[in-house]
mmCIF file of C-alpha atoms in Angstrom:
data_model
loop_
_atom_site.group_PDB
_atom_site.id
_atom_site.type_symbol
_atom_site.label_atom_id
_atom_site.label_comp_id
_atom_site.label_asym_id
_atom_site.label_seq_id
_atom_site.Cartn_x
_atom_site.Cartn_y
_atom_site.Cartn_z
ATOM 1 C CA MET A 1 -23.096 -74.096 34.941
ATOM 2 C CA THR A 2 -22.181 -75.913 38.152
ATOM 3 C CA SER A 3 -25.814 -76.790 38.886
ATOM 4 C CA LEU A 4 -26.251 -78.066 35.330
ATOM 5 C CA LYS A 5 -23.188 -80.275 35.662
ATOM 6 C CA SER A 6 -24.331 -81.718 38.989
ATOM 7 C CA PHE A 7 -27.783 -82.369 37.569
ATOM 8 C CA GLN A 8 -26.233 -84.155 34.581
ATOM 9 C CA THR A 9 -24.206 -86.324 36.977
ATOM 10 C CA GLU A 10 -27.373 -87.368 38.790
ATOM 11 C CA ILE A 11 -29.057 -88.197 35.480
ATOM 12 C CA GLU A 12 -26.097 -90.342 34.391
ATOM 13 C CA GLN A 13 -26.085 -92.224 37.697
ATOM 14 C CA PHE A 14 -29.806 -92.911 37.408
ATOM 15 C CA SER A 15 -29.398 -93.997 33.773
ATOM 16 C CA ASN A 16 -26.572 -96.378 34.689
ATOM 17 C CA LYS A 17 -28.727 -97.967 37.375
ATOM 18 C CA GLN A 18 -31.482 -98.522 34.838
ATOM 19 C CA ARG A 19 -29.128 -99.992 32.226
ATOM 20 C CA HIS A 20 -26.990 -102.066 34.629
ATOM 21 C CA PRO A 21 -29.062 -102.948 37.687
ATOM 22 C CA GLY A 22 -27.013 -104.085 40.635
ATOM 23 C CA PRO A 23 -27.338 -107.437 42.350
ATOM 24 C CA GLN A 24 -30.759 -108.012 43.883
ATOM 25 C CA PRO A 25 -30.886 -108.568 47.646
ATOM 26 C CA ALA A 26 -31.463 -112.115 48.788
ATOM 27 C CA SER A 27 -34.991 -113.097 49.702
ATOM 28 C CA PRO A 28 -35.635 -113.658 53.431
ATOM 29 C CA THR A 29 -37.269 -117.003 52.676
ATOM 30 C CA SER A 30 -34.249 -118.309 50.791
ATOM 31 C CA PRO A 31 -31.043 -117.341 52.647
ATOM 32 C CA THR A 32 -27.747 -117.998 50.969
ATOM 33 C CA LYS A 33 -25.152 -120.271 52.484
ATOM 34 C CA ALA A 34 -21.920 -118.676 53.572
ATOM 35 C CA THR A 35 -19.997 -121.840 52.803
ATOM 36 C CA GLU A 36 -21.179 -121.992 49.200
ATOM 37 C CA LYS A 37 -18.289 -121.590 46.769
ATOM 38 C CA VAL A 38 -18.578 -119.526 43.652
ATOM 39 C CA GLU A 39 -16.636 -120.705 40.658
ATOM 40 C CA GLU A 40 -14.568 -117.963 39.131
ATOM 41 C CA PRO A 41 -14.241 -117.868 35.350
ATOM 42 C CA GLU A 42 -10.884 -118.824 33.977
ATOM 43 C CA VAL A 43 -8.869 -115.968 32.574
ATOM 44 C CA THR A 44 -7.178 -116.906 29.346
ATOM 45 C CA GLU A 45 -4.106 -115.307 27.896
ATOM 46 C CA GLU A 46 -6.166 -113.846 25.051
ATOM 47 C CA ALA A 47 -8.258 -111.841 27.526
ATOM 48 C CA ASP A 48 -5.136 -110.281 29.039
ATOM 49 C CA GLU A 49 -3.849 -109.046 25.694
ATOM 50 C CA GLU A 50 -4.162 -105.416 24.720
ATOM 51 C CA PRO A 51 -6.214 -104.563 21.596
ATOM 52 C CA SER A 52 -3.020 -103.820 19.657
ATOM 53 C CA ASP A 53 -1.568 -107.208 20.618
ATOM 54 C CA GLN A 54 -4.803 -108.926 19.609
ATOM 55 C CA ARG A 55 -4.674 -107.240 16.200
ATOM 56 C CA GLU A 56 -1.089 -108.340 15.696
ATOM 57 C CA SER A 57 -1.897 -111.919 16.725
ATOM 58 C CA LEU A 58 -4.956 -112.083 14.478
ATOM 59 C CA GLN A 59 -3.054 -110.677 11.502
ATOM 60 C CA SER A 60 -0.211 -113.190 11.896
ATOM 61 C CA LEU A 61 -2.680 -116.071 12.185
ATOM 62 C CA LEU A 62 -4.564 -114.979 9.075
ATOM 63 C CA ALA A 63 -1.319 -114.698 7.106
ATOM 64 C CA ASN A 64 -0.588 -118.394 7.744
ATOM 65 C CA GLU A 65 -2.893 -120.845 6.003
ATOM 66 C CA ALA A 66 -2.244 -123.550 8.608
ATOM 67 C CA THR A 67 -3.600 -121.434 11.497
ATOM 68 C CA GLN A 68 -7.016 -120.482 10.127
ATOM 69 C CA SER A 69 -8.864 -122.361 12.856
ATOM 70 C CA GLN A 70 -6.880 -120.515 15.525
ATOM 71 C CA ALA A 71 -7.660 -117.218 13.802
ATOM 72 C CA ARG A 72 -11.356 -118.095 13.843
ATOM 73 C CA ASP A 73 -11.282 -118.895 17.574
ATOM 74 C CA LEU A 74 -9.328 -115.725 18.390
ATOM 75 C CA LEU A 75 -11.710 -113.549 16.358
ATOM 76 C CA ALA A 76 -14.719 -115.087 18.096
ATOM 77 C CA SER A 77 -13.127 -114.439 21.499
ATOM 78 C CA ILE A 78 -12.324 -110.832 20.596
ATOM 79 C CA LEU A 79 -15.857 -110.123 19.381
ATOM 80 C CA LEU A 80 -17.379 -111.594 22.530
ATOM 81 C CA GLN A 81 -15.085 -109.502 24.741
ATOM 82 C CA SER A 82 -15.820 -106.309 22.773
ATOM 83 C CA LYS A 83 -19.632 -106.773 22.888
ATOM 84 C CA GLY A 84 -19.979 -107.779 19.263
ATOM 85 C CA GLU A 85 -17.889 -105.089 17.537
ATOM 86 C CA PHE A 86 -14.191 -104.813 16.816
ATOM 87 C CA VAL A 87 -12.116 -102.547 14.550
ATOM 88 C CA LEU A 88 -9.177 -104.404 12.985
ATOM 89 C CA HIS A 89 -6.164 -102.641 11.466
ATOM 90 C CA LEU A 90 -4.203 -104.610 8.879
ATOM 91 C CA GLY A 91 -0.729 -103.559 7.780
ATOM 92 C CA LEU A 92 1.275 -100.489 8.765
ATOM 93 C CA HIS A 93 -0.609 -97.390 9.900
ATOM 94 C CA PRO A 94 0.725 -93.841 10.345
ATOM 95 C CA PRO A 95 0.636 -92.031 13.701
ATOM 96 C CA LEU A 96 -2.549 -90.117 14.459
ATOM 97 C CA PRO A 97 -0.940 -86.628 14.435
ATOM 98 C CA GLN A 98 0.195 -87.292 10.871
ATOM 99 C CA VAL A 99 -3.317 -88.391 9.887
ATOM 100 C CA TRP A 100 -4.898 -85.278 11.426
ATOM 101 C CA ALA A 101 -2.438 -82.969 9.702
ATOM 102 C CA SER A 102 -2.773 -84.620 6.270
ATOM 103 C CA ASP A 103 -5.288 -82.278 4.630
ATOM 104 C CA GLU A 104 -3.219 -81.809 1.485
ATOM 105 C CA LYS A 105 -0.210 -84.114 1.681
ATOM 106 C CA PRO A 106 -0.574 -87.897 1.343
ATOM 107 C CA VAL A 107 -0.215 -89.884 4.550
ATOM 108 C CA THR A 108 2.965 -91.789 3.701
ATOM 109 C CA LEU A 109 6.455 -92.073 5.061
ATOM 110 C CA ASP A 110 8.453 -88.873 4.342
ATOM 111 C CA GLY A 111 5.553 -87.620 2.182
ATOM 112 C CA ASP A 112 6.454 -89.950 -0.688
ATOM 113 C CA PRO A 113 3.452 -92.084 -1.787
ATOM 114 C CA THR A 114 5.717 -94.491 -3.668
ATOM 115 C CA SER A 115 8.208 -95.105 -0.856
ATOM 116 C CA ASP A 116 8.739 -98.751 0.136
ATOM 117 C CA LEU A 117 8.214 -99.189 3.866
ATOM 118 C CA THR A 118 10.006 -101.767 5.924
ATOM 119 C CA PRO A 119 9.427 -102.592 9.600
ATOM 120 C CA ASP A 120 12.653 -100.798 10.514
ATOM 121 C CA ASN A 121 12.173 -97.375 8.948
ATOM 122 C CA ALA A 122 8.406 -97.382 9.660
ATOM 123 C CA ALA A 123 8.949 -97.883 13.394
ATOM 124 C CA GLU A 124 11.389 -94.978 13.450
ATOM 125 C CA ALA A 125 8.724 -92.741 11.875
ATOM 126 C CA GLY A 126 6.144 -93.720 14.485
ATOM 127 C CA TRP A 127 4.098 -96.090 12.337
ATOM 128 C CA THR A 128 2.342 -98.984 14.084
ATOM 129 C CA GLY A 129 1.457 -102.494 12.990
ATOM 130 C CA SER A 130 3.245 -105.045 10.849
ATOM 131 C CA TYR A 131 4.246 -104.616 7.232
ATOM 132 C CA LEU A 132 2.365 -106.679 4.645
ATOM 133 C CA THR A 133 3.219 -107.099 1.014
ATOM 134 C CA PRO A 134 0.419 -106.332 -1.486
ATOM 135 C CA GLU A 135 -0.089 -110.038 -2.165
ATOM 136 C CA THR A 136 -0.176 -110.971 1.512
ATOM 137 C CA HIS A 137 -2.489 -108.068 2.343
ATOM 138 C CA LYS A 138 -4.986 -109.149 -0.293
ATOM 139 C CA LEU A 139 -4.832 -112.738 0.920
ATOM 140 C CA VAL A 140 -5.325 -111.735 4.551
ATOM 141 C CA MET A 141 -8.370 -109.640 3.623
ATOM 142 C CA GLU A 142 -9.952 -112.585 1.793
ATOM 143 C CA ARG A 143 -9.302 -114.940 4.700
ATOM 144 C CA LEU A 144 -10.710 -112.388 7.147
ATOM 145 C CA VAL A 145 -14.020 -112.350 5.260
ATOM 146 C CA ALA A 146 -14.160 -116.160 5.269
ATOM 147 C CA VAL A 147 -13.314 -116.446 8.971
ATOM 148 C CA ALA A 148 -15.912 -113.810 9.889
ATOM 149 C CA GLU A 149 -18.593 -115.683 7.963
ATOM 150 C CA GLU A 150 -17.710 -118.944 9.712
ATOM 151 C CA ILE A 151 -18.556 -117.486 13.123
ATOM 152 C CA GLY A 152 -21.697 -115.737 11.826
ATOM 153 C CA GLY A 153 -20.189 -112.256 11.728
ATOM 154 C CA HIS A 154 -19.925 -109.563 9.087
ATOM 155 C CA ASN A 155 -16.914 -107.697 7.759
ATOM 156 C CA THR A 156 -17.140 -104.101 6.541
ATOM 157 C CA THR A 157 -14.058 -102.543 4.950
ATOM 158 C CA LEU A 158 -13.826 -98.954 6.170
ATOM 159 C CA PHE A 159 -10.556 -97.894 4.551
ATOM 160 C CA THR A 160 -7.936 -99.264 2.153
ATOM 161 C CA HIS A 161 -4.618 -97.871 0.924
ATOM 162 C CA GLU A 162 -1.965 -99.203 -1.430
ATOM 163 C CA HIS A 163 1.255 -97.435 -0.330
ATOM 164 C CA PRO A 164 1.936 -99.111 1.985
ATOM 165 C CA PRO A 165 -0.779 -101.816 1.871
ATOM 166 C CA ARG A 166 -3.090 -101.215 4.822
ATOM 167 C CA SER A 167 -6.788 -101.352 5.603
ATOM 168 C CA ILE A 168 -9.285 -100.896 8.439
ATOM 169 C CA HIS A 169 -12.136 -103.361 8.944
ATOM 170 C CA LEU A 170 -15.241 -103.278 11.140
ATOM 171 C CA LEU A 171 -16.117 -106.773 12.375
ATOM 172 C CA ARG A 172 -19.580 -107.163 13.836
ATOM 173 C CA LEU A 173 -21.742 -109.931 15.266
ATOM 174 C CA PRO A 174 -25.550 -109.698 14.931
ATOM 175 C CA PRO A 175 -27.176 -109.130 18.340
ATOM 176 C CA ASN A 176 -29.151 -111.945 19.920
ATOM 177 C CA GLY A 177 -32.066 -109.619 20.652
ATOM 178 C CA VAL A 178 -33.196 -106.021 20.822
ATOM 179 C CA GLU A 179 -31.821 -105.688 24.351
ATOM 180 C CA ASP A 180 -28.299 -106.441 23.038
ATOM 181 C CA THR A 181 -28.416 -103.771 20.317
ATOM 182 C CA ILE A 182 -25.766 -101.083 20.731
ATOM 183 C CA GLU A 183 -27.211 -97.579 21.041
ATOM 184 C CA VAL A 184 -25.471 -94.240 20.552
ATOM 185 C CA ARG A 185 -27.325 -91.087 21.587
ATOM 186 C CA VAL A 186 -26.613 -87.868 19.686
ATOM 187 C CA ALA A 187 -28.087 -84.484 20.668
ATOM 188 C CA VAL A 188 -28.379 -82.127 17.676
ATOM 189 C CA VAL A 189 -28.069 -78.437 18.562
ATOM 190 C CA GLY A 190 -27.297 -75.192 16.773
ATOM 191 C CA ASN A 191 -28.678 -71.784 15.926
ATOM 192 C CA VAL A 192 -32.082 -71.367 14.330
ATOM 193 C CA ASP A 193 -32.155 -71.999 10.548
ATOM 194 C CA SER A 194 -28.882 -73.942 10.620
ATOM 195 C CA GLY A 195 -30.527 -77.033 9.076
ATOM 196 C CA LYS A 196 -30.812 -79.349 12.078
ATOM 197 C CA SER A 197 -34.204 -80.964 11.383
ATOM 198 C CA THR A 198 -33.639 -81.039 7.620
ATOM 199 C CA THR A 199 -30.293 -82.786 8.035
ATOM 200 C CA LEU A 200 -31.794 -85.382 10.378
ATOM 201 C CA GLY A 201 -34.669 -85.980 7.971
ATOM 202 C CA VAL A 202 -32.247 -86.583 5.113
ATOM 203 C CA VAL A 203 -29.958 -88.828 7.189
ATOM 204 C CA THR A 204 -32.740 -90.996 8.615
ATOM 205 C CA ARG A 205 -34.656 -91.350 5.324
ATOM 206 C CA GLY A 206 -31.777 -91.786 2.905
ATOM 207 C CA ALA A 207 -32.549 -89.086 0.332
ATOM 208 C CA LEU A 208 -32.057 -85.383 -0.270
ATOM 209 C CA ASP A 209 -34.526 -82.661 0.608
ATOM 210 C CA ASP A 210 -36.700 -81.178 -2.138
ATOM 211 C CA GLY A 211 -35.521 -77.648 -1.290
ATOM 212 C CA ARG A 212 -38.735 -76.723 0.501
ATOM 213 C CA GLY A 213 -38.278 -78.517 3.803
ATOM 214 C CA LYS A 214 -40.020 -81.789 2.960
ATOM 215 C CA ALA A 215 -37.390 -83.840 4.795
ATOM 216 C CA ARG A 216 -37.938 -82.089 8.119
ATOM 217 C CA VAL A 217 -41.729 -82.403 8.211
ATOM 218 C CA GLY A 218 -41.575 -85.965 9.502
ATOM 219 C CA LEU A 219 -39.695 -84.832 12.620
ATOM 220 C CA PHE A 220 -42.133 -82.119 13.667
ATOM 221 C CA ARG A 221 -44.661 -82.827 16.397
ATOM 222 C CA HIS A 222 -46.896 -79.730 16.348
ATOM 223 C CA LYS A 223 -48.857 -77.845 13.723
ATOM 224 C CA HIS A 224 -47.076 -74.543 14.342
ATOM 225 C CA GLU A 225 -43.728 -76.281 13.768
ATOM 226 C CA ILE A 226 -44.843 -77.367 10.303
ATOM 227 C CA GLU A 227 -46.138 -73.880 9.514
ATOM 228 C CA THR A 228 -43.054 -71.984 10.725
ATOM 229 C CA GLY A 229 -40.401 -74.628 10.045
ATOM 230 C CA ARG A 230 -38.902 -74.145 13.516
ATOM 231 C CA THR A 231 -38.573 -76.840 16.146
ATOM 232 C CA SER A 232 -40.066 -75.924 19.522
ATOM 233 C CA SER A 233 -40.005 -79.312 21.273
ATOM 234 C CA VAL A 234 -37.645 -82.224 21.875
ATOM 235 C CA GLY A 235 -37.833 -84.459 18.818
ATOM 236 C CA MET A 236 -36.570 -88.023 18.640
ATOM 237 C CA GLU A 237 -35.492 -90.017 15.608
ATOM 238 C CA ILE A 238 -33.436 -93.163 15.186
ATOM 239 C CA LEU A 239 -31.222 -94.566 12.436
ATOM 240 C CA GLY A 240 -30.457 -98.268 12.399
ATOM 241 C CA PHE A 241 -27.518 -100.034 10.802
ATOM 242 C CA SER A 242 -27.641 -103.647 9.686
ATOM 243 C CA PRO A 243 -24.872 -106.097 10.675
ATOM 244 C CA ASP A 244 -23.112 -105.481 7.341
ATOM 245 C CA GLY A 245 -22.974 -101.725 8.044
ATOM 246 C CA ARG A 246 -25.741 -100.545 5.715
ATOM 247 C CA PRO A 247 -28.359 -98.053 6.962
ATOM 248 C CA ILE A 248 -31.936 -99.235 7.272
ATOM 249 C CA TYR A 249 -34.264 -97.027 5.231
ATOM 250 C CA PRO A 250 -38.052 -97.095 4.672
ATOM 251 C CA ALA A 251 -38.090 -99.182 1.492
ATOM 252 C CA TYR A 252 -35.231 -101.474 2.523
ATOM 253 C CA HIS A 253 -36.614 -104.652 4.081
ATOM 254 C CA VAL A 254 -34.869 -107.891 4.979
ATOM 255 C CA GLY A 255 -35.778 -110.619 2.505
ATOM 256 C CA THR A 256 -36.132 -108.522 -0.652
ATOM 257 C CA ALA A 257 -34.036 -109.189 -3.739
ATOM 258 C CA GLU A 258 -31.964 -106.030 -3.167
ATOM 259 C CA ALA A 259 -31.319 -106.975 0.457
ATOM 260 C CA VAL A 260 -30.265 -110.524 -0.338
ATOM 261 C CA SER A 261 -28.137 -109.924 -3.426
ATOM 262 C CA GLY A 262 -26.887 -106.399 -2.701
ATOM 263 C CA PHE A 263 -26.621 -105.820 -6.454
ATOM 264 C CA ASP A 264 -28.289 -102.412 -6.540
ATOM 265 C CA LYS A 265 -27.249 -100.493 -3.436
ATOM 266 C CA THR A 266 -29.483 -97.501 -4.299
ATOM 267 C CA ALA A 267 -32.640 -99.396 -5.207
ATOM 268 C CA PHE A 268 -34.153 -98.804 -1.772
ATOM 269 C CA ALA A 269 -33.446 -95.060 -1.707
ATOM 270 C CA PRO A 270 -36.310 -92.785 -2.897
ATOM 271 C CA ALA A 271 -35.618 -89.799 -5.152
ATOM 272 C CA THR A 272 -36.555 -87.340 -2.403
ATOM 273 C CA ALA A 273 -36.995 -87.790 1.296
ATOM 274 C CA ARG A 274 -40.269 -89.318 2.411
ATOM 275 C CA ARG A 275 -42.436 -88.520 5.365
ATOM 276 C CA GLU A 276 -42.972 -92.250 5.898
ATOM 277 C CA LYS A 277 -40.452 -94.114 7.980
ATOM 278 C CA LEU A 278 -40.114 -97.579 9.409
ATOM 279 C CA GLY A 279 -41.333 -97.922 12.949
ATOM 280 C CA TRP A 280 -38.804 -98.025 15.746
ATOM 281 C CA ASP A 281 -39.702 -101.651 16.474
ATOM 282 C CA GLU A 282 -39.041 -102.659 12.857
ATOM 283 C CA ILE A 283 -35.709 -100.846 12.805
ATOM 284 C CA SER A 284 -34.646 -102.384 16.127
ATOM 285 C CA MET A 285 -35.447 -105.897 14.910
ATOM 286 C CA GLN A 286 -33.190 -105.471 11.845
ATOM 287 C CA ALA A 287 -30.393 -103.331 13.300
ATOM 288 C CA SER A 288 -27.226 -104.315 15.118
ATOM 289 C CA ARG A 289 -26.511 -100.678 16.040
ATOM 290 C CA VAL A 290 -28.961 -97.825 16.581
ATOM 291 C CA VAL A 291 -28.132 -94.119 16.567
ATOM 292 C CA SER A 292 -30.751 -92.113 18.490
ATOM 293 C CA PHE A 293 -30.928 -88.461 17.462
ATOM 294 C CA ILE A 294 -32.363 -85.849 19.835
ATOM 295 C CA ASP A 295 -33.560 -82.922 17.724
ATOM 296 C CA LEU A 296 -33.480 -79.751 19.842
ATOM 297 C CA ALA A 297 -34.787 -76.236 19.246
ATOM 298 C CA GLY A 298 -32.465 -73.526 18.025
ATOM 299 C CA HIS A 299 -34.531 -70.443 18.845
ATOM 300 C CA GLU A 300 -33.666 -68.428 21.936
ATOM 301 C CA ARG A 301 -37.269 -68.649 23.107
ATOM 302 C CA TYR A 302 -36.985 -72.422 23.544
ATOM 303 C CA LEU A 303 -33.644 -72.528 25.374
ATOM 304 C CA LYS A 304 -35.198 -74.224 28.423
ATOM 305 C CA THR A 305 -36.573 -76.958 26.177
ATOM 306 C CA SER A 306 -33.126 -77.507 24.639
ATOM 307 C CA LEU A 307 -31.524 -77.672 28.096
ATOM 308 C CA PHE A 308 -34.108 -80.261 29.123
ATOM 309 C CA GLY A 309 -33.248 -82.364 26.071
ATOM 310 C CA LEU A 310 -29.500 -82.105 26.725
ATOM 311 C CA THR A 311 -29.775 -83.166 30.355
ATOM 312 C CA SER A 312 -32.620 -85.692 30.352
ATOM 313 C CA GLY A 313 -31.492 -87.533 27.217
ATOM 314 C CA ALA A 314 -27.983 -88.294 28.566
ATOM 315 C CA PRO A 315 -26.391 -87.987 25.089
ATOM 316 C CA ASP A 316 -23.100 -89.672 24.257
ATOM 317 C CA CYS A 317 -22.092 -86.715 22.087
ATOM 318 C CA VAL A 318 -23.424 -83.392 20.842
ATOM 319 C CA LEU A 319 -23.717 -82.591 17.130
ATOM 320 C CA LEU A 320 -23.418 -78.818 16.726
ATOM 321 C CA MET A 321 -24.846 -77.622 13.407
ATOM 322 C CA VAL A 322 -23.255 -74.476 11.988
ATOM 323 C CA GLY A 323 -24.616 -72.851 8.846
ATOM 324 C CA GLY A 324 -21.824 -72.300 6.362
ATOM 325 C CA ASN A 325 -23.370 -69.002 5.213
ATOM 326 C CA ALA A 326 -23.906 -67.614 8.722
ATOM 327 C CA GLY A 327 -21.168 -69.039 10.937
ATOM 328 C CA MET A 328 -21.387 -69.535 14.696
ATOM 329 C CA ILE A 329 -23.900 -66.903 15.693
ATOM 330 C CA GLY A 330 -26.760 -66.636 18.155
ATOM 331 C CA MET A 331 -27.525 -69.767 20.148
ATOM 332 C CA SER A 332 -24.694 -71.814 18.629
ATOM 333 C CA LYS A 333 -22.222 -70.422 21.157
ATOM 334 C CA GLU A 334 -24.707 -70.914 24.013
ATOM 335 C CA HIS A 335 -25.294 -74.539 23.078
ATOM 336 C CA LEU A 336 -21.556 -75.119 22.773
ATOM 337 C CA ALA A 337 -20.987 -73.658 26.241
ATOM 338 C CA VAL A 338 -23.666 -75.888 27.772
ATOM 339 C CA ALA A 339 -22.222 -79.006 26.097
ATOM 340 C CA LEU A 340 -18.737 -78.187 27.393
ATOM 341 C CA ALA A 341 -20.118 -77.539 30.893
ATOM 342 C CA LEU A 342 -21.771 -80.971 30.833
ATOM 343 C CA SER A 343 -18.489 -82.574 29.636
ATOM 344 C CA VAL A 344 -20.149 -84.051 26.547
ATOM 345 C CA PRO A 345 -17.985 -84.562 23.415
ATOM 346 C CA VAL A 346 -18.829 -82.109 20.627
ATOM 347 C CA VAL A 347 -18.873 -82.748 16.878
ATOM 348 C CA VAL A 348 -19.280 -79.692 14.626
ATOM 349 C CA ALA A 349 -21.058 -80.118 11.281
ATOM 350 C CA ILE A 350 -21.027 -77.260 8.761
ATOM 351 C CA THR A 351 -24.197 -77.245 6.657
ATOM 352 C CA LYS A 352 -25.390 -75.439 3.529
ATOM 353 C CA ILE A 353 -21.978 -75.646 1.878
ATOM 354 C CA ASP A 354 -23.587 -75.987 -1.567
ATOM 355 C CA MET A 355 -25.123 -72.500 -1.363
ATOM 356 C CA THR A 356 -22.222 -70.796 0.427
ATOM 357 C CA PRO A 357 -19.482 -68.950 -1.517
ATOM 358 C CA GLU A 358 -16.001 -70.367 -1.049
ATOM 359 C CA ASN A 359 -14.645 -67.268 0.685
ATOM 360 C CA VAL A 360 -17.542 -67.215 3.167
ATOM 361 C CA LEU A 361 -17.138 -70.943 3.854
ATOM 362 C CA ALA A 362 -13.421 -70.456 4.490
ATOM 363 C CA GLU A 363 -14.205 -67.678 6.978
ATOM 364 C CA THR A 364 -16.719 -69.928 8.735
ATOM 365 C CA LYS A 365 -14.118 -72.679 9.117
ATOM 366 C CA LYS A 366 -11.596 -70.206 10.534
ATOM 367 C CA GLN A 367 -14.197 -68.904 12.972
ATOM 368 C CA VAL A 368 -15.053 -72.420 14.171
ATOM 369 C CA GLN A 369 -11.373 -73.252 14.696
ATOM 370 C CA LYS A 370 -10.762 -69.987 16.519
ATOM 371 C CA ILE A 371 -13.680 -70.517 18.911
ATOM 372 C CA LEU A 372 -12.766 -74.144 19.620
ATOM 373 C CA ARG A 373 -9.151 -73.166 20.350
ATOM 374 C CA SER A 374 -10.160 -70.238 22.570
ATOM 375 C CA PRO A 375 -9.373 -70.372 26.324
ATOM 376 C CA GLY A 376 -13.025 -71.038 27.082
ATOM 377 C CA CYS A 377 -13.143 -74.224 24.955
ATOM 378 C CA ARG A 378 -9.517 -75.443 24.805
ATOM 379 C CA LYS A 379 -10.317 -78.011 22.094
ATOM 380 C CA THR A 380 -8.232 -79.118 19.122
ATOM 381 C CA PRO A 381 -10.422 -79.288 15.998
ATOM 382 C CA VAL A 382 -9.806 -82.284 13.739
ATOM 383 C CA PHE A 383 -11.255 -82.238 10.223
#
C-alpha cells in the first residue's frame, strides 16, 4: 500500500505540472531587467471576506431595492474569484450534524416544522445565516435571478424550504472556452455484476436500461466484453452539464425549441438508453462542467487493470458500487482498501434496489455502515 500511495503522489505532481505549468525561464537573448517594477494587483475588501461573509453581504444587498447595482458587482466579483461557480445560501440554515441525522425527523428548530425562528433562538441552536420572512425570501430569490442574468450567469435552485424560509442556489458563469471548463474525475469501482457499466450508461445517456444490458454496450471496447457483459479494460465516459445545470444528452442540442424554451424537460430523453452518444468535443463545447467517469473492471482477474485506472487517472473521488442484493463481497472490499490507501474520497452507491427485498436491502445498508466505521476505514457514512 505504501508503494501505491507514493506512486499516486508522483502521478498527482506530474498532473499538476501539466495543468498549471510554472513560469517559463527567461530566454538568453532577452534578459529581464532587475530594476523593472511589477505592479501588484490591488486587494479589495471583498476579496478578503470569507465565503460566509460574502453570502451575508450579498443577501443584505439583494433585500434592499436601492442596492441592486452593488449586489450585481459583488456577485460578479464572487463568481470571478470562485472560478465561475458559487453556492449561495439564503435564509437560516441548520447545522450540518442536524442535517446528517435527519433521516426521519424534519430539519427544524426543536423538531417543530411550524416553529417561528428568530435570529436569537436560531443562533442558540447553532443555525447559521440571517432570518428572512417568506415575502422577503421570495423577493430576494427573484432579484437574484435578475442580477445573475445581468452579468451573463445562470441560477439553479438546488433546495427550498418553507419553515423557516431558506434556499440553496448554484450560480454559474459560462466558460470562455473548453480550457476553462471545470472537470471532475470519478473512478467507478465495485465487485463484478454490481451494475457499474449499466449505471454509467444510464447516467450518461439519460434513460433507463432495457433489462438486458443495452445501456452498458456503448461503454465496452472489446468483443468479449459485449459477449460476457464484463468490463476487462479501463473505460472512459463523460457527462456534461450546461450552464443552467441540465445534463447534455444525445438528442439535446443547443438551438432546438426544447433547449430554448425549456417547456418539455423530457423531450430530449429517449425511452431506453441509446448506444449513440454525442462526441466529447460536442459535449465540451456546450458544457460548463464535465464529469469524467473511469469505468473499471470488477473481476479479480483484472485487478491490475483496475489499479492502473485508479492511479493513472488521478480521480477526484471514487464511486464504489455495491449491489443491494449481494452486499459488499469479493473485490468491493479490495477496491475500498486501495481507495483509502490512495487517500481518495469514497462515495458508496447501492444499486439494484428495485429487485432487492426490503430486509436484504436493510442488511446491506447495515453492512456498509459497519465496514465504513471499522478501524480499518474510520469513516462516518452520511446518507
